[in-house]
């Protein structure tokens, strides 16, 4: 009898049924680089296979980068890093296979169950330090260690995502002045233009342990500039870190990289003995700590699958943001070049808040209703809740508490709304060049998942618009549809996908042949997206940058980065 598959998404009609010698059985995710599949080897063991998008596979430079990534993953051996299995970087569509890791990310676990405590927290600190020991021993700096890149597996924490790591002996290939990583987790010396070193990973380790212990990012939330100022000021919020871990966390998050403890020094303190002399000894010691102190976390709930965001914070006014020094500003622009940086705003169709339909007698539809004051319409709203992932909500008028229009950057729904109760669909968006050879135009593609028990949801080409960015245009506008910037829409309005409880998932793609390589990608559901007219509809916009197609930043951490017009020099 075949055991049931773990809770990953089913394969789509166009998904491959095998990659290399692995039989694909589901989808684990997708991003700008490609799709990640759950697959089984010849013995039936579950593995994770990353398959590069066909458009990127045609780019020789990208193939070189992917080959380098596979080589980096192959070098790292640790019980706290997914095991490398195989790769074929010369295939028509290059792929990479690693151990399958089940469990929530640290950010998911903290959001659903709160911070780690006691022996589990200490085991987490040991496990992540052990992963960094193996990474640094292989001559690599991770450079993007954050809560979304650590999975809490049944046997301990696992550090993921070497997609933007760089080997220490390969720094010549890194763009001069380039900065990769996520605001709030990037060390201050990197913000000032310094080279990546293992000390930068130890800075992130300290912040990660603080986050695991308190449930708060040590440098808070807000715009990239605001978070960078806090990092450069060197005043992390460590209130709530246990006394036994506080000295190490404080030293690791120090502004000066030289006094920060090395990973060996951290392990010496945490293990209560000298650093192990061999990889085998390190593995045995860490395994013992994890066996004694680690407790398998509960799996992510259905709510987490839609990446429901944390409670809304007060909107950050762009006019009140602190200014960053010139070097940091240049570095922050480089942060944006590391991938799609998604700003959760509210995008819109038409001229803005006043674009509401009218009834026959001239009464606005949002004001019209039945004799008893009720309305026949719905409220529909979207929020960016994960790596390129939007959740769509629908409710009777007044239940979501939204209005027609824009809030700028921030969560759409009020804090007291139970998001899981109103979620109807998720939409994952990606972009690549429409013509990858000439690097012209933009293809928007992705997947729609229906998560409600009844009804249907429809996605139209007209729901998507690409706005331009550049001189004189606000990089994070409150209303991108109302400030006069050029917009690009599809040539025809067509149904891209319709999903229901019986057919809950569908893929889509649409081409914008004249759109620039960088801009704002806006999404606003049609008023009839959920089967009947909506009185109020709110959307979201994101920043796409096709010169560096990496997965988008995890918006569950609410890190908002403006969209530049051109790649940093």
XYZ file of C-alpha atoms in Angstrom:
569
model
C 0.000 0.000 0.000
C 1.418 3.395 -1.017
C 1.863 5.863 1.822
C 0.197 9.257 1.359
C 2.313 12.078 -0.040
C 3.328 14.959 2.247
C 1.245 18.141 1.856
C 2.785 19.743 -1.215
C 0.955 21.088 -4.251
C -0.017 18.657 -7.039
C 1.725 18.682 -10.400
C 0.321 20.892 -13.158
C -0.495 19.566 -16.643
C 2.683 21.073 -18.141
C 5.006 19.968 -15.332
C 7.573 17.272 -16.203
C 6.787 13.786 -14.915
C 10.468 13.097 -14.425
C 13.713 15.068 -14.096
C 16.920 13.117 -14.565
C 16.291 9.808 -12.853
C 13.703 11.246 -10.453
C 9.922 10.850 -10.728
C 8.187 14.112 -9.843
C 5.206 13.811 -7.475
C 4.387 17.411 -6.521
C 5.439 21.039 -6.426
C 7.333 22.637 -3.557
C 7.534 26.162 -4.943
C 8.504 28.401 -7.824
C 10.402 31.626 -8.338
C 12.314 33.675 -10.850
C 14.992 30.989 -11.282
C 12.716 28.008 -11.776
C 10.410 25.527 -10.105
C 11.203 23.190 -7.216
C 9.582 19.752 -7.350
C 9.095 16.978 -4.836
C 10.300 13.795 -6.500
C 11.146 10.185 -5.710
C 14.271 8.279 -6.640
C 14.372 4.652 -7.771
C 14.061 3.445 -4.158
C 11.055 5.670 -3.459
C 12.935 8.175 -1.267
C 11.574 11.707 -1.433
C 13.966 14.395 -2.783
C 13.750 18.045 -3.846
C 14.611 18.912 -7.458
C 15.186 22.481 -8.657
C 14.518 22.809 -12.415
C 15.621 25.985 -14.216
C 13.125 27.864 -16.372
C 13.588 27.231 -20.091
C 14.063 30.937 -20.853
C 16.952 31.168 -18.403
C 18.436 27.896 -19.616
C 19.004 29.614 -22.979
C 21.233 32.228 -21.297
C 24.903 31.041 -21.262
C 25.809 33.385 -18.405
C 22.987 32.045 -16.280
C 24.145 28.489 -16.944
C 27.547 29.441 -15.574
C 25.920 30.861 -12.436
C 23.775 27.765 -11.961
C 26.792 25.481 -12.432
C 28.556 27.495 -9.747
C 25.555 27.155 -7.427
C 25.522 23.369 -7.874
C 29.228 23.258 -7.091
C 28.669 25.307 -3.917
C 25.890 23.016 -2.689
C 28.012 19.924 -3.404
C 30.836 21.198 -1.180
C 28.793 21.634 2.001
C 28.287 18.551 4.183
C 26.499 18.915 7.520
C 23.544 17.400 9.401
C 22.060 20.920 9.390
C 22.208 21.488 5.629
C 20.151 19.554 3.025
C 22.343 16.865 1.504
C 23.398 17.329 -2.132
C 22.367 14.384 -4.300
C 22.934 15.090 -7.982
C 22.817 17.734 -10.705
C 23.026 18.126 -14.470
C 24.007 21.674 -15.377
C 24.476 20.708 -19.014
C 20.938 19.435 -19.561
C 18.511 21.276 -21.842
C 16.927 22.503 -18.601
C 19.584 22.344 -15.865
C 18.543 20.797 -12.553
C 19.802 20.190 -9.042
C 18.601 17.544 -6.556
C 18.977 17.698 -2.770
C 17.574 15.971 0.276
C 13.890 16.750 0.851
C 13.388 18.715 4.092
C 9.933 18.672 5.670
C 8.839 21.279 8.183
C 7.986 24.968 8.591
C 10.476 27.770 8.133
C 11.499 29.624 11.265
C 9.377 32.596 10.196
C 6.319 30.352 9.715
C 6.807 28.631 13.069
C 7.222 31.894 14.987
C 4.211 33.389 13.260
C 1.988 30.415 14.174
C 3.402 29.169 17.475
C 5.599 31.929 18.875
C 9.324 31.993 19.726
C 11.510 29.004 20.566
C 12.394 28.467 24.217
C 14.596 26.417 26.535
C 16.625 23.501 25.134
C 14.934 23.879 21.736
C 16.252 27.426 21.348
C 19.756 26.395 22.345
C 19.626 23.432 19.953
C 18.531 25.851 17.209
C 21.526 28.117 17.918
C 23.862 25.096 17.813
C 22.351 23.719 14.608
C 22.570 26.966 12.650
C 26.140 27.509 13.885
C 27.037 23.985 12.758
C 25.573 24.705 9.315
C 27.718 27.845 9.066
C 30.776 25.865 10.205
C 30.311 23.528 7.245
C 29.537 26.393 4.865
C 32.621 28.360 5.892
C 34.801 25.233 5.842
C 33.862 24.853 2.179
C 35.107 28.393 1.496
C 31.636 29.896 1.161
C 29.855 32.881 2.637
C 26.083 32.314 2.696
C 25.158 36.041 2.626
C 21.377 35.588 2.949
C 20.789 33.925 6.307
C 17.302 34.904 7.549
C 14.192 33.303 9.120
C 12.758 32.291 5.738
C 15.921 30.351 4.875
C 15.932 28.018 7.896
C 13.552 25.042 7.993
C 12.726 23.451 11.345
C 12.938 19.794 10.364
C 12.039 16.883 12.674
C 15.739 16.205 13.369
C 16.884 19.837 13.711
C 17.191 23.153 11.873
C 18.314 23.076 8.234
C 19.899 26.101 6.554
C 18.715 26.518 2.956
C 19.258 28.654 -0.124
C 22.752 28.927 -1.466
C 21.380 30.581 -4.606
C 23.113 33.880 -3.922
C 26.053 32.546 -1.916
C 29.519 33.110 -3.307
C 32.722 31.147 -2.700
C 35.479 33.183 -1.057
C 37.873 32.293 -3.854
C 35.356 33.444 -6.494
C 34.945 37.069 -5.372
C 36.378 38.275 -8.686
C 33.107 37.397 -10.386
C 31.054 39.503 -7.962
C 29.995 42.861 -9.332
C 32.109 45.675 -7.869
C 30.113 47.304 -5.107
C 27.378 44.675 -5.443
C 25.395 43.830 -2.345
C 23.232 40.749 -1.993
C 20.910 39.901 0.838
C 17.819 40.985 2.730
C 17.570 44.313 4.595
C 17.860 43.806 8.346
C 20.032 40.705 7.957
C 22.893 42.273 5.971
C 25.921 43.126 8.123
C 26.823 46.831 8.487
C 30.234 46.404 6.848
C 28.486 45.135 3.704
C 26.177 48.162 3.727
C 29.319 50.307 3.810
C 30.698 48.523 0.753
C 33.017 46.023 2.444
C 33.679 42.516 1.084
C 31.672 39.496 2.273
C 33.415 37.478 4.981
C 32.340 34.766 7.439
C 31.919 37.551 10.025
C 28.939 38.832 8.011
C 27.254 35.436 8.397
C 27.919 35.532 12.147
C 26.132 38.903 12.293
C 23.116 37.220 10.684
C 23.469 34.249 13.078
C 23.149 36.594 16.053
C 20.070 38.252 14.583
C 18.551 34.883 13.730
C 18.945 33.562 17.289
C 17.434 36.814 18.604
C 14.474 36.409 16.229
C 13.992 32.777 17.275
C 14.046 33.803 20.957
C 11.805 36.878 20.755
C 9.716 36.578 17.583
C 10.957 40.039 16.498
C 13.456 41.098 13.851
C 16.289 42.712 15.851
C 16.291 45.784 13.601
C 12.539 46.041 13.211
C 10.480 46.468 10.072
C 10.060 49.210 7.492
C 11.713 50.451 4.333
C 15.181 49.259 3.355
C 16.571 52.692 4.178
C 15.002 52.741 7.649
C 16.226 49.244 8.519
C 19.708 50.012 7.147
C 19.981 53.094 9.370
C 19.173 50.952 12.407
C 21.817 48.402 11.378
C 24.415 51.122 10.814
C 23.549 52.718 14.166
C 24.357 49.389 15.821
C 21.451 49.239 18.257
C 19.625 45.906 17.812
C 16.565 45.116 19.908
C 17.689 42.103 21.937
C 15.193 42.410 24.775
C 13.957 38.903 25.609
C 17.059 36.946 24.570
C 17.863 34.478 27.408
C 20.805 35.321 29.672
C 22.812 32.264 28.654
C 22.702 33.302 24.975
C 22.817 37.086 25.384
C 26.645 37.489 25.460
C 27.103 35.545 22.213
C 24.181 37.256 20.461
C 25.362 40.704 21.571
C 28.904 40.038 20.363
C 27.709 38.564 17.055
C 25.506 41.577 16.238
C 28.253 44.106 16.979
C 28.932 46.786 14.362
C 32.656 45.994 14.091
C 33.232 42.634 12.368
C 36.676 42.040 13.938
C 35.518 41.345 17.540
C 32.612 39.164 16.460
C 33.004 35.538 17.512
C 33.866 33.024 14.829
C 31.641 30.029 14.295
C 34.205 27.825 16.061
C 34.172 30.129 19.091
C 30.369 30.077 19.157
C 30.314 26.281 19.030
C 32.939 26.084 21.793
C 30.707 28.189 24.065
C 27.474 26.417 23.153
C 28.916 22.907 23.363
C 30.967 23.645 26.474
C 34.179 22.290 24.982
C 36.850 23.013 22.381
C 35.848 23.075 18.750
C 35.899 19.589 17.189
C 38.986 18.656 15.214
C 37.151 16.869 12.422
C 33.882 16.946 10.558
C 32.947 13.547 11.969
C 33.464 14.745 15.554
C 31.476 17.935 14.887
C 28.624 15.926 13.413
C 28.548 13.592 16.422
C 28.535 16.457 18.959
C 25.851 18.454 17.192
C 23.729 15.357 16.629
C 23.883 14.629 20.361
C 22.756 18.187 21.240
C 19.893 18.002 18.764
C 18.841 14.563 19.999
C 18.704 15.776 23.599
C 17.245 19.256 23.109
C 15.368 19.403 19.816
C 11.664 18.728 19.608
C 10.070 18.261 16.200
C 7.901 21.335 15.512
C 4.275 21.004 14.447
C 3.831 21.102 10.655
C 2.651 24.337 8.992
C -1.114 24.750 9.119
C -3.379 25.416 6.159
C -3.235 29.085 7.101
C 0.531 29.078 6.792
C 0.267 27.579 3.333
C -1.236 30.862 2.166
C 1.512 32.769 4.011
C -0.862 34.880 6.111
C 1.115 37.946 7.228
C 1.638 39.075 10.808
C -0.565 41.780 12.329
C -0.512 45.020 10.395
C 1.934 47.669 11.514
C 1.270 51.418 11.245
C 2.088 52.594 7.703
C 5.589 54.013 7.278
C 5.383 57.471 5.767
C 7.947 57.945 3.027
C 8.193 61.593 4.031
C 9.389 60.636 7.529
C 12.047 58.119 6.501
C 15.526 58.793 7.800
C 18.206 59.556 5.233
C 21.059 57.133 4.723
C 24.660 58.097 3.982
C 25.763 58.104 0.364
C 27.687 54.816 0.621
C 24.736 53.081 2.210
C 22.358 54.460 -0.425
C 24.514 53.005 -3.181
C 24.646 49.689 -1.327
C 20.888 49.679 -0.830
C 20.440 50.134 -4.562
C 22.602 47.053 -4.943
C 20.338 45.182 -2.512
C 17.523 45.766 -4.958
C 19.629 44.278 -7.753
C 19.762 40.950 -5.915
C 16.322 39.961 -7.119
C 12.729 41.022 -7.246
C 12.076 43.214 -4.243
C 8.359 43.178 -3.641
C 6.559 46.147 -2.090
C 3.140 45.293 -0.740
C 1.090 48.237 -1.792
C -2.335 48.546 -3.315
C -2.465 48.727 -7.091
C -5.486 49.771 -9.034
C -7.436 49.792 -12.234
C -8.586 53.091 -13.678
C -8.106 56.545 -12.238
C -8.174 55.625 -8.541
C -10.607 55.795 -5.644
C -13.312 57.547 -7.631
C -13.376 54.839 -10.304
C -16.591 53.217 -9.124
C -19.394 52.154 -11.405
C -22.731 53.937 -11.292
C -26.247 52.508 -11.266
C -28.982 53.562 -13.666
C -30.112 56.391 -11.398
C -26.574 57.700 -10.956
C -26.002 56.294 -7.469
C -22.511 54.876 -6.992
C -22.446 51.108 -6.813
C -20.503 51.244 -3.566
C -23.328 53.306 -2.047
C -26.203 51.384 -3.602
C -27.952 48.551 -1.803
C -31.191 46.848 -1.041
C -34.049 48.413 0.880
C -32.747 46.868 4.103
C -29.358 48.512 3.561
C -27.595 45.347 2.429
C -25.593 45.088 -0.795
C -25.438 42.437 -3.480
C -21.731 42.937 -4.084
C -18.530 41.831 -2.366
C -15.308 43.284 -1.084
C -12.204 41.812 -2.737
C -8.667 42.526 -1.547
C -5.158 41.177 -2.155
C -2.001 41.188 -0.038
C 1.596 40.188 -0.769
C 2.253 37.461 1.790
C 5.353 35.566 0.659
C 7.995 35.023 -2.004
C 6.077 36.283 -5.023
C 2.861 35.078 -3.446
C -0.420 36.995 -3.164
C -3.465 35.999 -1.148
C -6.896 37.118 -2.399
C -9.706 37.695 0.108
C -13.453 38.167 -0.448
C -16.313 38.982 1.920
C -19.663 40.668 2.141
C -19.476 44.496 2.176
C -18.142 45.866 5.432
C -16.637 42.604 6.725
C -13.088 43.310 5.560
C -13.206 46.986 6.438
C -11.514 48.113 3.226
C -12.183 51.117 1.023
C -11.608 51.709 -2.653
C -8.180 53.180 -3.253
C -4.576 52.958 -2.061
C -2.665 52.806 1.229
C 0.848 52.790 -0.179
C 3.238 50.243 1.291
C 1.712 48.077 4.005
C -0.803 45.344 4.691
C -4.200 45.873 3.093
C -6.550 44.366 5.673
C -7.027 45.808 9.165
C -5.336 44.092 12.096
C -8.513 42.572 13.538
C -9.556 40.743 10.344
C -9.230 36.947 10.510
C -7.474 36.495 7.186
C -7.843 32.720 6.989
C -11.618 33.063 7.207
C -11.820 35.191 4.059
C -9.005 33.778 1.902
C -10.296 32.472 -1.436
C -7.214 32.122 -3.657
C -3.470 32.539 -3.907
C -1.684 33.896 -6.964
C 2.037 33.358 -7.563
C 3.645 35.753 -10.047
C 6.996 35.543 -11.861
C 8.522 37.458 -14.769
C 11.076 36.670 -17.471
C 11.976 38.375 -20.715
C 9.364 37.782 -23.407
C 12.278 37.524 -25.867
C 15.184 36.101 -23.851
C 17.694 36.451 -26.708
C 16.991 40.102 -27.454
C 16.044 40.750 -23.794
C 12.889 42.603 -24.787
C 9.404 42.663 -23.336
C 8.111 40.939 -20.224
C 6.319 37.630 -19.805
C 4.310 37.367 -16.566
C 3.577 33.777 -15.589
C 2.631 31.809 -12.517
C -0.031 29.738 -10.789
C -3.437 30.293 -9.213
C -4.639 28.129 -6.307
C -8.225 28.100 -5.018
C -8.368 27.727 -1.218
C -12.086 28.275 -0.454
C -14.678 25.495 -0.141
C -17.158 26.869 -2.675
C -17.474 29.300 -5.572
C -14.822 30.091 -8.168
C -12.101 32.609 -8.901
C -11.097 34.000 -12.290
C -7.882 35.733 -13.371
C -7.966 37.997 -16.478
C -5.152 39.555 -18.487
C -6.750 42.906 -17.700
C -6.106 42.306 -13.995
C -2.367 42.850 -14.580
C -0.578 46.087 -15.491
C 3.117 46.995 -15.684
C 3.991 50.580 -14.744
C 7.278 52.274 -15.554
C 9.768 53.666 -13.036
C 12.427 56.323 -13.516
C 13.367 59.939 -12.958
C 10.621 61.993 -11.392
C 8.547 58.951 -10.458
C 8.130 57.785 -6.881
C 9.817 54.353 -6.546
C 7.214 53.342 -3.929
C 4.068 55.245 -4.908
C 0.935 55.239 -2.844
C -1.078 55.123 -6.083
C 0.868 53.986 -9.173
C -2.286 54.272 -11.302
C -2.870 57.932 -10.511
C 0.478 59.709 -10.787
C 0.695 59.822 -14.584
C 3.395 57.194 -15.089
C 3.338 55.157 -18.354
C 1.452 51.862 -18.101
C 1.578 48.671 -20.167
C -1.390 46.294 -20.494
C -1.984 43.134 -22.485
C -3.260 43.543 -26.060
C -6.534 41.740 -25.329
C -8.609 41.024 -22.248
C -8.789 37.251 -21.905
C -9.415 34.757 -19.140
C -6.050 33.422 -17.977
C -7.341 30.928 -15.420
C -10.500 29.894 -13.585
C -10.167 27.795 -10.427
C -12.804 26.055 -8.284
C -12.825 23.487 -5.462
C -13.034 20.729 -8.096
C -10.212 22.208 -10.222
C -8.224 24.151 -7.618
C -5.049 24.999 -9.518
C -4.075 26.393 -12.891
C -1.041 27.916 -14.599
C -1.067 31.078 -16.689
C 1.156 33.385 -18.707
C 0.697 36.683 -20.520
C 3.129 38.791 -22.566
C 3.687 42.563 -22.386
C 5.882 43.067 -25.479
C 6.660 46.754 -24.912
C 7.189 46.740 -21.145
C 10.664 47.739 -19.864
C 12.953 45.301 -18.066
C 12.257 46.933 -14.712
C 9.069 48.397 -13.302
C 6.061 47.920 -11.063
C 3.867 44.862 -11.648
C 0.360 45.649 -10.437
C -2.441 43.188 -9.769
C -6.061 44.112 -9.121
C -8.811 41.470 -9.344
C -11.747 42.321 -11.588
C -14.932 43.207 -9.652
C -16.409 39.932 -10.949
C -13.372 37.792 -10.019
C -15.325 35.897 -7.372
C -18.452 35.338 -9.439
C -20.354 38.559 -8.755
C -19.717 42.283 -8.777
C -17.523 43.658 -6.022
C -18.349 46.982 -4.406
C -14.775 47.594 -3.367
C -11.636 46.058 -4.842
C -8.064 46.550 -3.633
C -4.875 45.180 -5.171
C -1.096 45.025 -4.788
C 1.956 46.039 -6.732
C 5.441 44.550 -6.872
C 8.824 45.474 -8.277
C 10.229 43.270 -11.042
C 13.840 43.468 -12.267
C 14.709 41.185 -15.128
C 18.425 41.841 -15.190
C 18.911 39.599 -12.159
C 16.224 36.891 -12.084
C 16.386 35.592 -8.517
C 13.445 34.643 -6.296
C 11.697 37.595 -4.652
C 12.278 38.722 -1.092
C 10.080 37.074 1.548
C 7.424 39.731 2.157
C 6.305 37.990 5.348
C 9.194 39.969 6.869
C 7.769 43.210 5.407
C 10.985 44.376 3.793
C 10.102 46.952 1.172
C 12.702 48.003 -1.371
C 12.202 50.644 -4.068
C 12.485 49.575 -7.685
C 15.385 51.132 -9.650
C 15.092 51.865 -13.348
C 18.498 50.402 -14.266
C 20.926 47.885 -12.760
C 23.483 49.383 -10.354
C 26.780 50.201 -12.043
